[in-house]
mmCIF file of C-alpha atoms and ligand atoms in Angstrom:
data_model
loop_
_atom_site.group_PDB
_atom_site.id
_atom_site.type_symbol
_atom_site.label_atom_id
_atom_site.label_comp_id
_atom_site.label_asym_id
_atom_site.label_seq_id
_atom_site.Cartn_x
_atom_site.Cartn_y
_atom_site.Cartn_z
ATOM 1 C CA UNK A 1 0.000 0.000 0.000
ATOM 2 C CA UNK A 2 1.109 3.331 -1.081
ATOM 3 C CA UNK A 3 2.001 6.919 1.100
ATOM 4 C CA UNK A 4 -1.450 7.869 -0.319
ATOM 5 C CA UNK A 5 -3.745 5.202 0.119
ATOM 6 C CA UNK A 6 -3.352 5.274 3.825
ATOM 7 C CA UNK A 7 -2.821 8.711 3.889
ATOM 8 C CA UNK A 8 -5.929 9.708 1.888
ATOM 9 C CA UNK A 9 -8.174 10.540 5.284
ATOM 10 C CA UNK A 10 -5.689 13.719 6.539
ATOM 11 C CA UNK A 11 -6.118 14.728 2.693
ATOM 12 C CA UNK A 12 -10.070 14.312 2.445
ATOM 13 C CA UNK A 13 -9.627 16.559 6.091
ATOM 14 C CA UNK A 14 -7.098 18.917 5.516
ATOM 15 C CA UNK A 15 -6.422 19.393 1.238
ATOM 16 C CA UNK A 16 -9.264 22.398 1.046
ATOM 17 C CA UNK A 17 -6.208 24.625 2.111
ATOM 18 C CA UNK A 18 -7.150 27.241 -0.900
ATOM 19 C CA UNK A 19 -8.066 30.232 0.328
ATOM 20 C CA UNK A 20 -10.240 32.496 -1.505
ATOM 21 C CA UNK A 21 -7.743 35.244 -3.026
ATOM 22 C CA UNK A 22 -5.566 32.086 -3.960
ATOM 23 C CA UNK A 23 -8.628 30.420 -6.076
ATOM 24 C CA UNK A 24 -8.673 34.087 -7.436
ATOM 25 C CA UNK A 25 -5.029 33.856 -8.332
ATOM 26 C CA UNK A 26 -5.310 30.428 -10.753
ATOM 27 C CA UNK A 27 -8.279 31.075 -12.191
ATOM 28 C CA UNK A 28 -6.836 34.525 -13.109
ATOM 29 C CA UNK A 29 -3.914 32.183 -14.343
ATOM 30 C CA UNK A 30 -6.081 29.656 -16.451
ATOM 31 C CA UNK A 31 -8.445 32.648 -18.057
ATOM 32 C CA UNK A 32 -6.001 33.038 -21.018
ATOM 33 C CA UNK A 33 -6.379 29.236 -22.031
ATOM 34 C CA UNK A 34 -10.241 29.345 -21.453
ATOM 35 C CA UNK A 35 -12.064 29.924 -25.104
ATOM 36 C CA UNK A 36 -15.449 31.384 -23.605
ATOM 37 C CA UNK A 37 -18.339 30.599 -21.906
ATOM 38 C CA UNK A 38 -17.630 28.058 -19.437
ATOM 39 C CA UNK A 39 -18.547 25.349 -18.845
ATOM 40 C CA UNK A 40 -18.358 24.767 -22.793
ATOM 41 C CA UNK A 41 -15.782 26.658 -23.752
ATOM 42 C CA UNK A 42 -13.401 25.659 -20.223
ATOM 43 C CA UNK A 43 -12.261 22.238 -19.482
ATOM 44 C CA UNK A 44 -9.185 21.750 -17.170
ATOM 45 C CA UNK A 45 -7.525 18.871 -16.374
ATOM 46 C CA UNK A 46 -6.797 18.732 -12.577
ATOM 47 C CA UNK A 47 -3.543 15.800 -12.459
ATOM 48 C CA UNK A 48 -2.568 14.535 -9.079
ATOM 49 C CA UNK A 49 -5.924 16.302 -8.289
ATOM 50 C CA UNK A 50 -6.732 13.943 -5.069
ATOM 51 C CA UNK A 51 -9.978 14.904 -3.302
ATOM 52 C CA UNK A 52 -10.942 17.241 -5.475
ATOM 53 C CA UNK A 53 -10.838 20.214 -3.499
ATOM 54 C CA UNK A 54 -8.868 22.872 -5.872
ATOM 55 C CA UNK A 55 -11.784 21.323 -8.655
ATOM 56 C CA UNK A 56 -14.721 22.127 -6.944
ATOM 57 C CA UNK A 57 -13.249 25.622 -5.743
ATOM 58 C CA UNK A 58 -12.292 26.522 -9.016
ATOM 59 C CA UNK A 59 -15.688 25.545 -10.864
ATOM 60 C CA UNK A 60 -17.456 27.694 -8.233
ATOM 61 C CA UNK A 61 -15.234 30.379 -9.068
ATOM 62 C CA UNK A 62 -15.125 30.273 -12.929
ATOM 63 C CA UNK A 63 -18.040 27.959 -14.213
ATOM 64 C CA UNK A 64 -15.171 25.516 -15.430
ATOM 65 C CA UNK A 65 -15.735 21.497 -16.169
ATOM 66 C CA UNK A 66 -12.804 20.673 -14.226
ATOM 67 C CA UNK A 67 -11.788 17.044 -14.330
ATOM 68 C CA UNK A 68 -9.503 15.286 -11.645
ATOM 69 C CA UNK A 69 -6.881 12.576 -12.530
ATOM 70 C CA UNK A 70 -5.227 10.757 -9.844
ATOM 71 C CA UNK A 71 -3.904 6.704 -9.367
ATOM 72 C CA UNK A 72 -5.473 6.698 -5.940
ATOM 73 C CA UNK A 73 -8.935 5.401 -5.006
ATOM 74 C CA UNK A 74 -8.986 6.669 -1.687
ATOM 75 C CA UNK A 75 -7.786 10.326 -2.667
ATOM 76 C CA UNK A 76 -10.849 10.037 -5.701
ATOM 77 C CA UNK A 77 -13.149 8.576 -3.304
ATOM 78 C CA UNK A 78 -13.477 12.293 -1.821
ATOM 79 C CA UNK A 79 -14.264 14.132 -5.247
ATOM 80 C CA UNK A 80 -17.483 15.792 -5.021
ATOM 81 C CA UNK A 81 -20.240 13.126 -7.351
ATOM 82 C CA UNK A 82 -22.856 15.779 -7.168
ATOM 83 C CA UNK A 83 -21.773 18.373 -9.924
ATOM 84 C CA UNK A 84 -21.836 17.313 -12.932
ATOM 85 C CA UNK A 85 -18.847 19.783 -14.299
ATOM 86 C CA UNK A 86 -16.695 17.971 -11.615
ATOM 87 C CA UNK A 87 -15.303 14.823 -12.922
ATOM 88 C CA UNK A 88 -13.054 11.616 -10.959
ATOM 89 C CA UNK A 89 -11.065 9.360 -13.501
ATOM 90 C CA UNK A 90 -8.654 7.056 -11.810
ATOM 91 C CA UNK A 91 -4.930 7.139 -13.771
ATOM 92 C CA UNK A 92 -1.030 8.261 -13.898
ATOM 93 C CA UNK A 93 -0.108 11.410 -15.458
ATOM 94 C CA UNK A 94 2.169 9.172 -17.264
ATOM 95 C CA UNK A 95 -0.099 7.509 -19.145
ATOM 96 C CA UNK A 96 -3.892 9.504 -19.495
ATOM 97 C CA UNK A 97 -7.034 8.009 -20.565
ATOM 98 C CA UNK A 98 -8.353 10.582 -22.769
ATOM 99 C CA UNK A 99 -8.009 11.336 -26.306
ATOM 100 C CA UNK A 100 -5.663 14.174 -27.780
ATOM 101 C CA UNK A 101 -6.475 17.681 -27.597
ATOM 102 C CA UNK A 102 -9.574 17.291 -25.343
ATOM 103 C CA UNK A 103 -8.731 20.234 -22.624
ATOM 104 C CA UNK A 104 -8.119 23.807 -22.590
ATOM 105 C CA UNK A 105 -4.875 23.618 -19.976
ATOM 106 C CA UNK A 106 -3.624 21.117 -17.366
ATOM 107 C CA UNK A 107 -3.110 22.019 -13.147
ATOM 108 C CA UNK A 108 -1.034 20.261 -11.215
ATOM 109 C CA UNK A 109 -0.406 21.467 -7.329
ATOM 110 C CA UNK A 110 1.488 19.826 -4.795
ATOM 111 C CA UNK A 111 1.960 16.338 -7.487
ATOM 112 C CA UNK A 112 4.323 16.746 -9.947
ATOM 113 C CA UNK A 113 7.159 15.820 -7.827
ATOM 114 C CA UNK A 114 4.954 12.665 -7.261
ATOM 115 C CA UNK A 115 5.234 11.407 -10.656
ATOM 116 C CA UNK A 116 7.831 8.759 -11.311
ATOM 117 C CA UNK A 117 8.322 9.548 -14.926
ATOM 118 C CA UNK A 118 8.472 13.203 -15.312
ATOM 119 C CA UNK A 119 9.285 12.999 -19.126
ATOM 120 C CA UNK A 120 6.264 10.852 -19.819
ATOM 121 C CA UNK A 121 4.058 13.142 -18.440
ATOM 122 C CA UNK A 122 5.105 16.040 -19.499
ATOM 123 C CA UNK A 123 4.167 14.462 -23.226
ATOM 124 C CA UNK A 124 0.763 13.193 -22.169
ATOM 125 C CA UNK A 125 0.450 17.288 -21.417
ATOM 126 C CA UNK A 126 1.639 18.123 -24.651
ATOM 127 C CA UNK A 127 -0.766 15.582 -26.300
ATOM 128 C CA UNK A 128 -4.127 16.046 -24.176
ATOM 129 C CA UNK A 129 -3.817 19.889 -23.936
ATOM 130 C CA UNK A 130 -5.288 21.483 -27.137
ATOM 131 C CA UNK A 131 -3.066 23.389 -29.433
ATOM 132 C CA UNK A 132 -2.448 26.925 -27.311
ATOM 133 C CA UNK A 133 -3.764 25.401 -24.213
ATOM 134 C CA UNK A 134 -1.898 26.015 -21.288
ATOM 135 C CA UNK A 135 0.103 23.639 -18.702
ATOM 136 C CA UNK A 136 0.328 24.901 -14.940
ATOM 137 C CA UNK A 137 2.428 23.745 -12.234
ATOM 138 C CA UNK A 138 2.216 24.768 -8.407
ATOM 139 C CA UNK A 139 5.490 22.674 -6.697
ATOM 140 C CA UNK A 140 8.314 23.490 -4.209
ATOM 141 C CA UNK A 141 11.801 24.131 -4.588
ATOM 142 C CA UNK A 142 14.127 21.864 -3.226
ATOM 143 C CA UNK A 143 16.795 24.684 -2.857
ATOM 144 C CA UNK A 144 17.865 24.999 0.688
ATOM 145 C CA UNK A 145 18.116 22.760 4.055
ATOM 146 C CA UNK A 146 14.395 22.624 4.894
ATOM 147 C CA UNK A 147 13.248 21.753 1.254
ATOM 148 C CA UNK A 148 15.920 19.088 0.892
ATOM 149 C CA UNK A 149 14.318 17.551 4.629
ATOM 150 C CA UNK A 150 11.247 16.879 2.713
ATOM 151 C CA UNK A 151 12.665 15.579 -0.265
ATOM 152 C CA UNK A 152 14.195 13.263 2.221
ATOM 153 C CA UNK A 153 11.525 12.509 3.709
ATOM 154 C CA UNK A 154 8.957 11.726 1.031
ATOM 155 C CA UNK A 155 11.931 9.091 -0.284
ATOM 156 C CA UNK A 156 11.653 7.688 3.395
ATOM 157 C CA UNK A 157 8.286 7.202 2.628
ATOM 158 C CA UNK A 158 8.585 5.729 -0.577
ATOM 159 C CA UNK A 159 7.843 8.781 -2.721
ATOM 160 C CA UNK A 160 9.820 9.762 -5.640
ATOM 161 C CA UNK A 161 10.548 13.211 -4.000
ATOM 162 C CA UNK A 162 12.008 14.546 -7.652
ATOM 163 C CA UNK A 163 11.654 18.127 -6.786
ATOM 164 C CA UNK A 164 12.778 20.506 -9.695
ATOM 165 C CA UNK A 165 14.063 24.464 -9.004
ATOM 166 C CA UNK A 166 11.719 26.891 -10.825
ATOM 167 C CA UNK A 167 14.932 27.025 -13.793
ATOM 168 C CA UNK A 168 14.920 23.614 -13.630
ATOM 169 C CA UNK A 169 11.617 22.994 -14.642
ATOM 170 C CA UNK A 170 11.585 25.858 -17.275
ATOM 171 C CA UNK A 171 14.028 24.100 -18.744
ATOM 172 C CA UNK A 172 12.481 20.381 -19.014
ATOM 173 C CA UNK A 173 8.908 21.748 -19.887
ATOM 174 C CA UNK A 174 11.031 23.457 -22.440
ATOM 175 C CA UNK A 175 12.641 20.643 -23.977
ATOM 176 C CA UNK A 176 9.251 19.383 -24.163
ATOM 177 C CA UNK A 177 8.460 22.118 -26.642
ATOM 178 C CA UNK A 178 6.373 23.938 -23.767
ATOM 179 C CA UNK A 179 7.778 27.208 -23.592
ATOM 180 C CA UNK A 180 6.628 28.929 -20.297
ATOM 181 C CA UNK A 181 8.004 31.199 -17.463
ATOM 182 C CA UNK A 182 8.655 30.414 -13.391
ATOM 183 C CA UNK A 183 6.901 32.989 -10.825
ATOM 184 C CA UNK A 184 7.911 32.360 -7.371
ATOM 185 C CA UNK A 185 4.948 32.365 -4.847
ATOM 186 C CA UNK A 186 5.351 32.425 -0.964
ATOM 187 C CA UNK A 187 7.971 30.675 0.459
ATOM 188 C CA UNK A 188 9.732 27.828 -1.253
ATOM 189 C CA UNK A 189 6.172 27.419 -3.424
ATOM 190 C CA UNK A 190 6.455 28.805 -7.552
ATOM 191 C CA UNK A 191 4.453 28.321 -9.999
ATOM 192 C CA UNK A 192 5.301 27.714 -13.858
ATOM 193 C CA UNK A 193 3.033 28.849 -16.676
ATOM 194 C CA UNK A 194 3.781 26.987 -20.056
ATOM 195 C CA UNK A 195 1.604 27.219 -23.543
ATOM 196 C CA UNK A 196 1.527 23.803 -25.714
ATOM 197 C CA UNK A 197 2.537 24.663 -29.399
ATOM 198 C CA UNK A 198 1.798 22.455 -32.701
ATOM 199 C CA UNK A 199 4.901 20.348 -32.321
HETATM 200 C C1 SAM B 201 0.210 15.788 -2.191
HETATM 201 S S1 SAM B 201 -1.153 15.149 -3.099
HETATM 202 C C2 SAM B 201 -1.742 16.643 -3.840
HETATM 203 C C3 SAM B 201 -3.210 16.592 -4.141
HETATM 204 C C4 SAM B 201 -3.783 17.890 -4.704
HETATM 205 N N1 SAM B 201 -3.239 18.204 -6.010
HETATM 206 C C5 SAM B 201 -3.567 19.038 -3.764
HETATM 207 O O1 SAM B 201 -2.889 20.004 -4.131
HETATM 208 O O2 SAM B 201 -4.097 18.976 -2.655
HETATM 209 C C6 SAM B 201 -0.359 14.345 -4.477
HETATM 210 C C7 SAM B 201 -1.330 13.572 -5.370
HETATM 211 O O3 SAM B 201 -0.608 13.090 -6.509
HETATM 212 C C8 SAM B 201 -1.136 11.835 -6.838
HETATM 213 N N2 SAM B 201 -0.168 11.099 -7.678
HETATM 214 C C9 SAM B 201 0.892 10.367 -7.292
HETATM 215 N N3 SAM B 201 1.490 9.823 -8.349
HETATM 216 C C10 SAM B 201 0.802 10.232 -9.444
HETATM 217 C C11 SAM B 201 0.927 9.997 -10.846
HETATM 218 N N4 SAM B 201 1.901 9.224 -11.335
HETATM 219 N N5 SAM B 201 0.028 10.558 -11.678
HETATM 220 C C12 SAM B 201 -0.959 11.360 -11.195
HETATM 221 N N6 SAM B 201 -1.120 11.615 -9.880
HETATM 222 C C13 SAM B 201 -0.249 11.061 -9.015
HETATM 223 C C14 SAM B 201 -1.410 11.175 -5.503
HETATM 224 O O4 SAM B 201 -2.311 10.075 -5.597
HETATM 225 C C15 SAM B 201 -1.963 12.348 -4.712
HETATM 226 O O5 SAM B 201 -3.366 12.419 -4.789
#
């Protein structure tokens, strides 16, 4: 059994951590990807989306379908079933089960350095995210002596831990072909802001 099987519980408790002007801050982040009226025109793909919680604050705040992709039953048990726009689909951000092209932009928070095969899912992103769709990615960098104590630690508990410095994942999303930029956020939190291109 997985850190997040057991774990799920604290999550389902504790993962609505978003506060209001935050919600305020990513949807203000997603609104160049979204095409118009939502829910038609705005479908985001939440990955390593857990409970839910980010989705079903951020289709109250912009009307979006938001749909939430995560390898753990227990963290998908939590995901709201009573809004239709608000979707659970159990799978890896390695390897999606949805056709090309099908959202306006991917979120991850808090996952990517969850993933055990970064490169692989950075070209699901590249194929499920529509042409000018947008990839975003909330993680933590592992610079400094408290980061690298939680890198540590989510190895100890059998996590991948592979944190990336805001240049450092500029850099791979760019290899990728998604060109994007790194904003840091509070503390050791940043956020990078890639568009997919025809490759
Ligand atoms: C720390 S939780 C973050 C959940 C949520 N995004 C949040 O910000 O509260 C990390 C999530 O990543 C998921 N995860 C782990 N490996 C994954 C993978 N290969 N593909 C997609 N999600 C993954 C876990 O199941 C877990 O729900």
């Amino acid at each position: 059994m997985g850190f997040f099987n057991w774990a799920a519980p604290l999550f389902g408790v504790f993962a609505n951590r978003w506060s209001s002007a935050t919600i305020d801050d990513i949807a203000g982040w997603l609104s160049p990807y979204m095409r118009g009226e939502c829910p038609d025109g705005c479908h985001v793909l939440d990955v390593g989306g857990g409970t839910g919680a980010l989705a079903a604050r951020l289709h109250d705040a912009t009307g979006a379908r938001v749909t939430v992709l995560d390898p753990t039953p227990e963290m998908l048990a939590y995901v709201p079933d009573d809004v239709d726009a608000i979707t659970g689909v159990l799978g890896t951000a390695e390897a999606m089960p949805f056709d090309a092209s099908v959202f306006d932009a991917v979120i991850v928070t808090d996952a990517f350095h969850h993933f055990r095969d970064q490169d692989a899912a950075a070209r699901e992103f590249q194929r499920v995210v529509r042409c000018g769709g947008g990839v975003i990615v909330v993680d933590l960098d592992p610079s400094g002596w408290f980061m690298r104590v939680i890198a540590r630690g989510e190895k100890v508990l059998g996590e991948p831990g592979a944190f990336f410095t805001p240049e450092e994942m500029c850099a791979f999303f760019a290899a990728h072909g998604i060109e994007g930029t790194c904003e840091r956020m509070k503390g050791p939190a940043y956020r990078y802001t890639g568009t997919v291109r025809e490759q």
